[in-house]
mmCIF file of C-alpha atoms in Angstrom:
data_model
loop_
_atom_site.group_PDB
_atom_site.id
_atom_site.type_symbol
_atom_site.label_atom_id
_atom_site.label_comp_id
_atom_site.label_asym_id
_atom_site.label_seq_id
_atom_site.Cartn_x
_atom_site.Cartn_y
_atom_site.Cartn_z
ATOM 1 C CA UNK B 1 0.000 0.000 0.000
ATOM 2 C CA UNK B 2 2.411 2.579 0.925
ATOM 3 C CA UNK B 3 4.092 2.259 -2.254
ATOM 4 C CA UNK B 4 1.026 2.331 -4.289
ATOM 5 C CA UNK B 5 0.129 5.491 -2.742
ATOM 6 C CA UNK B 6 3.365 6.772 -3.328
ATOM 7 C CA UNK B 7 3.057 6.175 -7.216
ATOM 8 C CA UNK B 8 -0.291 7.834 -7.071
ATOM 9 C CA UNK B 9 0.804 10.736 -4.772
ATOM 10 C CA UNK B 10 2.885 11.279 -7.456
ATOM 11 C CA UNK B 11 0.849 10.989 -9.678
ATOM 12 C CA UNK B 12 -1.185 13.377 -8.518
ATOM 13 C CA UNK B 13 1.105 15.691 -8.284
ATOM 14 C CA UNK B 14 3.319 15.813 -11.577
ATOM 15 C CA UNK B 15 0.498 14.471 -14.072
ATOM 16 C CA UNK B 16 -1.734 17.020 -16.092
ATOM 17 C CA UNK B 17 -5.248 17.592 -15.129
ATOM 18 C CA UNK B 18 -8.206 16.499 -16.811
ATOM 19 C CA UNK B 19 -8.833 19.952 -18.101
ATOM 20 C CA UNK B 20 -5.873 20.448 -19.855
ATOM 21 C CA UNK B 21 -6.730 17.359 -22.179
ATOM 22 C CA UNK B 22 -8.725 17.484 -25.389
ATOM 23 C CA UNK B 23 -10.872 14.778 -27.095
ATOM 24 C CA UNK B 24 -10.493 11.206 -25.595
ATOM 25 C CA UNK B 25 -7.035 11.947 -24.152
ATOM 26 C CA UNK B 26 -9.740 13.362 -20.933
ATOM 27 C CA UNK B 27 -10.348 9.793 -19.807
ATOM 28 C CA UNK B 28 -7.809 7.949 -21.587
ATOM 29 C CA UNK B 29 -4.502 8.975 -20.622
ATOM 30 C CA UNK B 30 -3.074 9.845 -16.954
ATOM 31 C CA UNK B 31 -4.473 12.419 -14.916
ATOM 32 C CA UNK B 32 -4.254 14.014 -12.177
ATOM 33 C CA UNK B 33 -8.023 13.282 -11.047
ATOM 34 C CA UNK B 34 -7.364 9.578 -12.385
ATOM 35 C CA UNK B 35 -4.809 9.169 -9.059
ATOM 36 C CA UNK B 36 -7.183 10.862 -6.782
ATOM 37 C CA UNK B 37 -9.997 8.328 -7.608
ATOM 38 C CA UNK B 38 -7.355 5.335 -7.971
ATOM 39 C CA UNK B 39 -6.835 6.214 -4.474
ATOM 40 C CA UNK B 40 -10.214 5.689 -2.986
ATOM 41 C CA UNK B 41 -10.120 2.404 -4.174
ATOM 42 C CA UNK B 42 -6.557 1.823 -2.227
ATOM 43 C CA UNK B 43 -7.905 3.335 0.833
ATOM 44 C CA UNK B 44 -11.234 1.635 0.850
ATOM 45 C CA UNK B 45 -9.037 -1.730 0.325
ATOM 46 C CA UNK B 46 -7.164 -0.602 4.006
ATOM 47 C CA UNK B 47 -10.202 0.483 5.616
ATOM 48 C CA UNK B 48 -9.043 3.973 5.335
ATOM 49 C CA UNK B 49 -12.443 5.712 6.026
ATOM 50 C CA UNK B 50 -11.808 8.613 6.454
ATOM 51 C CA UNK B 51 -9.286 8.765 3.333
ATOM 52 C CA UNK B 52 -11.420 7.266 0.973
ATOM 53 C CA UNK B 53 -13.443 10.235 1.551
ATOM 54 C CA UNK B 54 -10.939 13.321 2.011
ATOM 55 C CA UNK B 55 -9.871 11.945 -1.557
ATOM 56 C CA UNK B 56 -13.139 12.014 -2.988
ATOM 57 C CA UNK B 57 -14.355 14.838 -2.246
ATOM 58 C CA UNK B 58 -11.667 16.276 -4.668
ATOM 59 C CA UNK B 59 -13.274 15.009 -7.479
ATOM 60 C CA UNK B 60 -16.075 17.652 -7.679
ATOM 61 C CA UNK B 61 -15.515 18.293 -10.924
ATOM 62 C CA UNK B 62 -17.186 14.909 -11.917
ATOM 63 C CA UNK B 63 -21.028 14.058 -12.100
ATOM 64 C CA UNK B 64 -23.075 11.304 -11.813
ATOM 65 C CA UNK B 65 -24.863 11.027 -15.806
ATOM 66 C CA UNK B 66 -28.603 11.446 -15.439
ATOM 67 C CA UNK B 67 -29.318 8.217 -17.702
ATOM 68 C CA UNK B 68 -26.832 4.899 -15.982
ATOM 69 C CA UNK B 69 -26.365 4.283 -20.179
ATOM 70 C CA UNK B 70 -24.761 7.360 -21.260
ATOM 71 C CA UNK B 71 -21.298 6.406 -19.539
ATOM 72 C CA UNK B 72 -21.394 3.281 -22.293
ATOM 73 C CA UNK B 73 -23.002 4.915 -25.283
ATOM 74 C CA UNK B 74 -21.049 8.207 -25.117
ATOM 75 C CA UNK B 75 -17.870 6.545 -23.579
ATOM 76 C CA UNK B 76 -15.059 8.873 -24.535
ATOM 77 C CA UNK B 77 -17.370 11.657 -23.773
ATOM 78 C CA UNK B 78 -19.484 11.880 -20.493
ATOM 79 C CA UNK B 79 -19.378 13.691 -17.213
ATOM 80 C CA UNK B 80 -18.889 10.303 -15.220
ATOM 81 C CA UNK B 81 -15.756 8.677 -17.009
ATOM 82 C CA UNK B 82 -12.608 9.308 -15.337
ATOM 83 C CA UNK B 83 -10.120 6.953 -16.645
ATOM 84 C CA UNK B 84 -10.712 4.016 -19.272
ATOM 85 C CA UNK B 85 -8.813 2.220 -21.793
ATOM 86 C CA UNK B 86 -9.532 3.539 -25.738
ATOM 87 C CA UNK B 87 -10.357 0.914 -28.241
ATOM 88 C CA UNK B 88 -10.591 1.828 -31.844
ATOM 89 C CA UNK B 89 -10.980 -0.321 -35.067
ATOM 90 C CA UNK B 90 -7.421 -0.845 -35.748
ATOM 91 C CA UNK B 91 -6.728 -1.072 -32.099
ATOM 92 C CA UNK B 92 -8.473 -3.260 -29.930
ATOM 93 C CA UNK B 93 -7.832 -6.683 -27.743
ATOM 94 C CA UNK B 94 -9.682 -8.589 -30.750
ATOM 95 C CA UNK B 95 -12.114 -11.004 -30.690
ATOM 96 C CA UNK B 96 -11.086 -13.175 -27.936
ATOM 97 C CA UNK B 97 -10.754 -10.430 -24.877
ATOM 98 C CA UNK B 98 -12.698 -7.357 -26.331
ATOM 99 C CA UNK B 99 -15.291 -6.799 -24.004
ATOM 100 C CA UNK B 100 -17.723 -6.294 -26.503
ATOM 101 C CA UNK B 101 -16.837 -9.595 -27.853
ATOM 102 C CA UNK B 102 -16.559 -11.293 -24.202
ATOM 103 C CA UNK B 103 -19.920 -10.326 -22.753
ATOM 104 C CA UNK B 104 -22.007 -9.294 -25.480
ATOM 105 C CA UNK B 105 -21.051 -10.848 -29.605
ATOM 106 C CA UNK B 106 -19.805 -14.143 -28.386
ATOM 107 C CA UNK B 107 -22.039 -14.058 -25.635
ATOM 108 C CA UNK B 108 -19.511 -16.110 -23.216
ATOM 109 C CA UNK B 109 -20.271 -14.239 -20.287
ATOM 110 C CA UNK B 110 -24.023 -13.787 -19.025
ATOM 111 C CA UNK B 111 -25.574 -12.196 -16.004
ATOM 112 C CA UNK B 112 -25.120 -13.921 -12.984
ATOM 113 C CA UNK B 113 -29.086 -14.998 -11.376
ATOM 114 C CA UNK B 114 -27.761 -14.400 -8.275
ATOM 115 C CA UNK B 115 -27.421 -10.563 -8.945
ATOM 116 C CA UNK B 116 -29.853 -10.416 -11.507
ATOM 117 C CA UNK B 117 -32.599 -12.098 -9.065
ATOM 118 C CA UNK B 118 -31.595 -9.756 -6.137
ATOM 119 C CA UNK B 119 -34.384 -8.446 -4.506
ATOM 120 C CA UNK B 120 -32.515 -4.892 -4.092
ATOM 121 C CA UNK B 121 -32.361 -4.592 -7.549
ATOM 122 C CA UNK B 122 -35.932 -3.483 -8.451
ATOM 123 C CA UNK B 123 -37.826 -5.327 -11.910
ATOM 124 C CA UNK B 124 -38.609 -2.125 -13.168
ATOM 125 C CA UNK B 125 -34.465 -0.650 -12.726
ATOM 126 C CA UNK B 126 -33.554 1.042 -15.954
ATOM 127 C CA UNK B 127 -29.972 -0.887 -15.724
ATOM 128 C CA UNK B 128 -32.473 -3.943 -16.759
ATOM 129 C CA UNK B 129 -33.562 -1.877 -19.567
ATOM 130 C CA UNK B 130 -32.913 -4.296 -22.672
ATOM 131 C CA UNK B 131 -31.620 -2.703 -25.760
ATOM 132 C CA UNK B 132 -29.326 0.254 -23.904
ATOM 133 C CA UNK B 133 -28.169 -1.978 -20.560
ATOM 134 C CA UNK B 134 -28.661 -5.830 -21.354
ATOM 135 C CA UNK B 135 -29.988 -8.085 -24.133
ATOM 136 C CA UNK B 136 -31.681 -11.391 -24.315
ATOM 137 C CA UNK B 137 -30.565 -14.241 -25.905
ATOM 138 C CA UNK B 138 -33.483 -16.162 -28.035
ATOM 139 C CA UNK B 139 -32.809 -18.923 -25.554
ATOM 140 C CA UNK B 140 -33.495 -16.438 -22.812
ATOM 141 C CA UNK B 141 -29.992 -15.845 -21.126
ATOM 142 C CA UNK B 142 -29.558 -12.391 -20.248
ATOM 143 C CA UNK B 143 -26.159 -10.565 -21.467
ATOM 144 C CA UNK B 144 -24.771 -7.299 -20.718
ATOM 145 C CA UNK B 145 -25.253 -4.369 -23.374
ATOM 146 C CA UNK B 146 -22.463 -1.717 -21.631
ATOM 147 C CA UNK B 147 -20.422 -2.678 -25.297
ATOM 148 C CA UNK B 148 -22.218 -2.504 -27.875
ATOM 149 C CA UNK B 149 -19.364 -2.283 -30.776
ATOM 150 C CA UNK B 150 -19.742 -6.542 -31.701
ATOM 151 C CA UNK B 151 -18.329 -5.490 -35.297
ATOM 152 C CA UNK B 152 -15.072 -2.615 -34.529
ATOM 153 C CA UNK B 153 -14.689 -3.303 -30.460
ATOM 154 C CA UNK B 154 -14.607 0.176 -30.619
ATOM 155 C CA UNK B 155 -16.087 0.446 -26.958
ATOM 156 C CA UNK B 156 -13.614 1.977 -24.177
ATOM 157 C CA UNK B 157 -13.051 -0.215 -21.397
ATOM 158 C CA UNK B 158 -13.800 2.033 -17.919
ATOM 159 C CA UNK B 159 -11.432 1.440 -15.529
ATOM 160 C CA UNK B 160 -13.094 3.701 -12.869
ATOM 161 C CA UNK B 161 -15.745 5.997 -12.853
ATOM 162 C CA UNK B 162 -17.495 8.805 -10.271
ATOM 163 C CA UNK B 163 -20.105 6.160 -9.349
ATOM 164 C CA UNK B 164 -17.391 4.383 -8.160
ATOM 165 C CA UNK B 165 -16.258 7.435 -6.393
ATOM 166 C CA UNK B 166 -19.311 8.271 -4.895
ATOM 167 C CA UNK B 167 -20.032 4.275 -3.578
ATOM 168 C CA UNK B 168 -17.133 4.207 -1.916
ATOM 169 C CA UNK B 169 -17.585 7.680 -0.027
ATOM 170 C CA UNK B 170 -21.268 5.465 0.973
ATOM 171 C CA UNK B 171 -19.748 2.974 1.996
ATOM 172 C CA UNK B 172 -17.111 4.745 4.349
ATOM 173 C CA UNK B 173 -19.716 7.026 5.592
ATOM 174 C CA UNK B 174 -22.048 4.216 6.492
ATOM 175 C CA UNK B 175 -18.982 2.220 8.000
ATOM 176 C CA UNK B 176 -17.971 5.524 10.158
ATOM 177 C CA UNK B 177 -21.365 5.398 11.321
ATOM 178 C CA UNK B 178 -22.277 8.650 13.167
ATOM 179 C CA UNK B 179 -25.628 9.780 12.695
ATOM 180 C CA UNK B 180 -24.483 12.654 10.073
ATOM 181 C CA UNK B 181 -22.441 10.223 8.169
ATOM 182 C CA UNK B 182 -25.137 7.767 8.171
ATOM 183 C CA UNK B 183 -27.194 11.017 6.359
ATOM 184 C CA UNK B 184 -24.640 11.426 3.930
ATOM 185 C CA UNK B 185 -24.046 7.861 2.956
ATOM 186 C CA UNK B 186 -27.764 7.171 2.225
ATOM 187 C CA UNK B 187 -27.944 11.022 0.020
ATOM 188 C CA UNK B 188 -24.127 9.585 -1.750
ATOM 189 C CA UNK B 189 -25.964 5.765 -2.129
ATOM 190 C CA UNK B 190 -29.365 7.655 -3.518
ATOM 191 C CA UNK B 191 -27.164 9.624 -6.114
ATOM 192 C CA UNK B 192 -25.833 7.128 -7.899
ATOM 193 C CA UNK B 193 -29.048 4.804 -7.515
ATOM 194 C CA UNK B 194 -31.557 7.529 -7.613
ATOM 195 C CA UNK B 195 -31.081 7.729 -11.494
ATOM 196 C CA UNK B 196 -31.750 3.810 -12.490
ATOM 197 C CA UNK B 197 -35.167 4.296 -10.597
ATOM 198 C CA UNK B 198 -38.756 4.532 -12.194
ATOM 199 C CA UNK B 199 -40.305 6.203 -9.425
ATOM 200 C CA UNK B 200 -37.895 7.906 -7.399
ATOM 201 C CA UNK B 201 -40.451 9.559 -4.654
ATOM 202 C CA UNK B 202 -41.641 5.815 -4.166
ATOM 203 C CA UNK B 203 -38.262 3.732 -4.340
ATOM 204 C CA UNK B 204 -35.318 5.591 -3.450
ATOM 205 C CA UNK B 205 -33.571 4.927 -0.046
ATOM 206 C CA UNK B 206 -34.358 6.697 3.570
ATOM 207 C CA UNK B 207 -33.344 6.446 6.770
ATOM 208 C CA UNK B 208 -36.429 3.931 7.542
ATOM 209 C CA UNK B 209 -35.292 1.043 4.861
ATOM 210 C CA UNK B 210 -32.566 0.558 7.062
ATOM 211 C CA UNK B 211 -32.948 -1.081 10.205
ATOM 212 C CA UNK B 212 -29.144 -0.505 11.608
ATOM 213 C CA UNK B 213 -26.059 0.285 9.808
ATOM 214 C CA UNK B 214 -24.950 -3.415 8.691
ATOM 215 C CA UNK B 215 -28.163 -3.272 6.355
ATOM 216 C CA UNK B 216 -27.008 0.239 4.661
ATOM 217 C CA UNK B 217 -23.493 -1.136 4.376
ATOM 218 C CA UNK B 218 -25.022 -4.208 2.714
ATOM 219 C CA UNK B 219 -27.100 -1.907 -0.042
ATOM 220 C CA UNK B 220 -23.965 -0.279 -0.931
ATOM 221 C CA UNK B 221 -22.055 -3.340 -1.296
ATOM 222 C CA UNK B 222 -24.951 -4.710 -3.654
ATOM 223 C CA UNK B 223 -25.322 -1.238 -5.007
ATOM 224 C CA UNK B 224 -21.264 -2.151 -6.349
ATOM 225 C CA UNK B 225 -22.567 -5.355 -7.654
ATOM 226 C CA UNK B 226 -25.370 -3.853 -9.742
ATOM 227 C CA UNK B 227 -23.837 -0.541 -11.063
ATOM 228 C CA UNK B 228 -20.087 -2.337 -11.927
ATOM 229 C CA UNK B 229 -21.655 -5.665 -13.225
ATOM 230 C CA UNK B 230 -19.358 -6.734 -16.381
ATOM 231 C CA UNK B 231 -16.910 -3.775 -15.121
ATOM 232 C CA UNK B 232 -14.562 -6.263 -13.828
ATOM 233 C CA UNK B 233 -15.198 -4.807 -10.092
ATOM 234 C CA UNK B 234 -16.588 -7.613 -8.356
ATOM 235 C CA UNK B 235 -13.553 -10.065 -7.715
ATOM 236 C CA UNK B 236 -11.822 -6.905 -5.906
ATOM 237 C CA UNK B 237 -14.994 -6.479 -3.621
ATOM 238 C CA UNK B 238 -14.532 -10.442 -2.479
ATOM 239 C CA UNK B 239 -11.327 -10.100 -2.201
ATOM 240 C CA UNK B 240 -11.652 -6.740 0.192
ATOM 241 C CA UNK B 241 -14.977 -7.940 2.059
ATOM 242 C CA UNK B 242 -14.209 -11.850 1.561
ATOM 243 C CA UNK B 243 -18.293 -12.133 0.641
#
């Protein structure tokens, strides 16, 4: 850890800023908001709380997208995209590790039922929404539709984005506990979630759907699961919360 940080302290401090990029080079080379948010993600691996959020809160710059599709159909140009991988026609993984190819043409990679079934994530959740977020199979298996580009594997491949950002704030918030950083975790869980909802007055999250602060902790962990599905996220959240 202390030498990760030390690569992204520097990075931080000698890399360019976001704003000073044009075109694609915003998300897809090194920034200096690209080591901020790299860090959450150390400091929420080391139980950092406190850091994970002091770090974040840098990243005002960023938004969450009002549609949870725009990050994937406009993916080298959105609010929410901090740093992902370019993939262009002529210069791609191919067709055996594209992620367009992996989880979507080829179709060797499907929603898991265990996710897919949870009853967090509400039938009517626009990330369910087939044609922009998934696609069924004739056969009915159900596919991810973040990458689209079957035919050029054109798609960029996110390697962390303010959702992220603003899930892990949550989840340190709700781990911290206080009564004011219970508040804010449930406003930072509602921002990202708030957005996938049909009815937000009727399903988004307040104090009462929580009946202590292990259940809020859990709804930001599956929260992760649902927003990062086919992002490559959830092996790192085992590994971290070893569930």
């Amino acid at each position: 850890y202390v030498k990760i940080l030390a690569d992204l302290n520097n990075a931080e401090l000698l890399a360019p800023s976001r704003a000073s990029r044009t075109g694609n080079a915003k998300i897809t080379r090194v920034s200096k908001e690209a080591a901020i948010a790299l860090k959450t993600r150390v400091y929420l691996n080391m139980r950092d709380w406190n850091k994970v959020i002091s770090e974040g809160v840098k990243l005002g710059t960023y938004s969450i997208e009002p549609n949870p599709a725009t990050p994937f159909e406009f993916g080298y140009n959105n609010k929410e995209s901090i740093f992902s991988i370019e993939n262009s026609a002529t210069t791609n993984p191919g067709v055996n590790a594209a992620l367009a190819s992996m989880y979507n043409g080829r179709a060797l990679i499907t929603i898991s039922p265990i996710i897919w079934r949870n009853a967090r994530w509400n039938v009517d959740d626009k990330r369910r929404t087939e044609g922009a977020m998934v696609r069924k199979t004739p056969a009915g298996v159900v596919l991810t539709n973040k990458y689209k580009d079957v035919t050029n594997l054109t798609d960029a491949s996110p390697l962390i984005r303010y959702a992220e950002v603003v899930l892990s704030m949550a989840e340190a918030n709700a781990r911290l506990g206080s009564a004011a950083n219970i508040t804010t975790a449930i406003n930072q869980l509602n921002l990202v979630r708030n957005r996938s909802l049909a009815n937000v007055a009727t399903q988004q999250y307040t104090a009462s759907s929580f009946a202590n602060q292990t259940e809020l902790v859990d709804a930001i962990v599956t929260e992760r699961r649902i927003e990062f599905l086919a992002e490559g996220m959830r092996w790192s959240d085992i590994h971290r919360l070893l569930y």
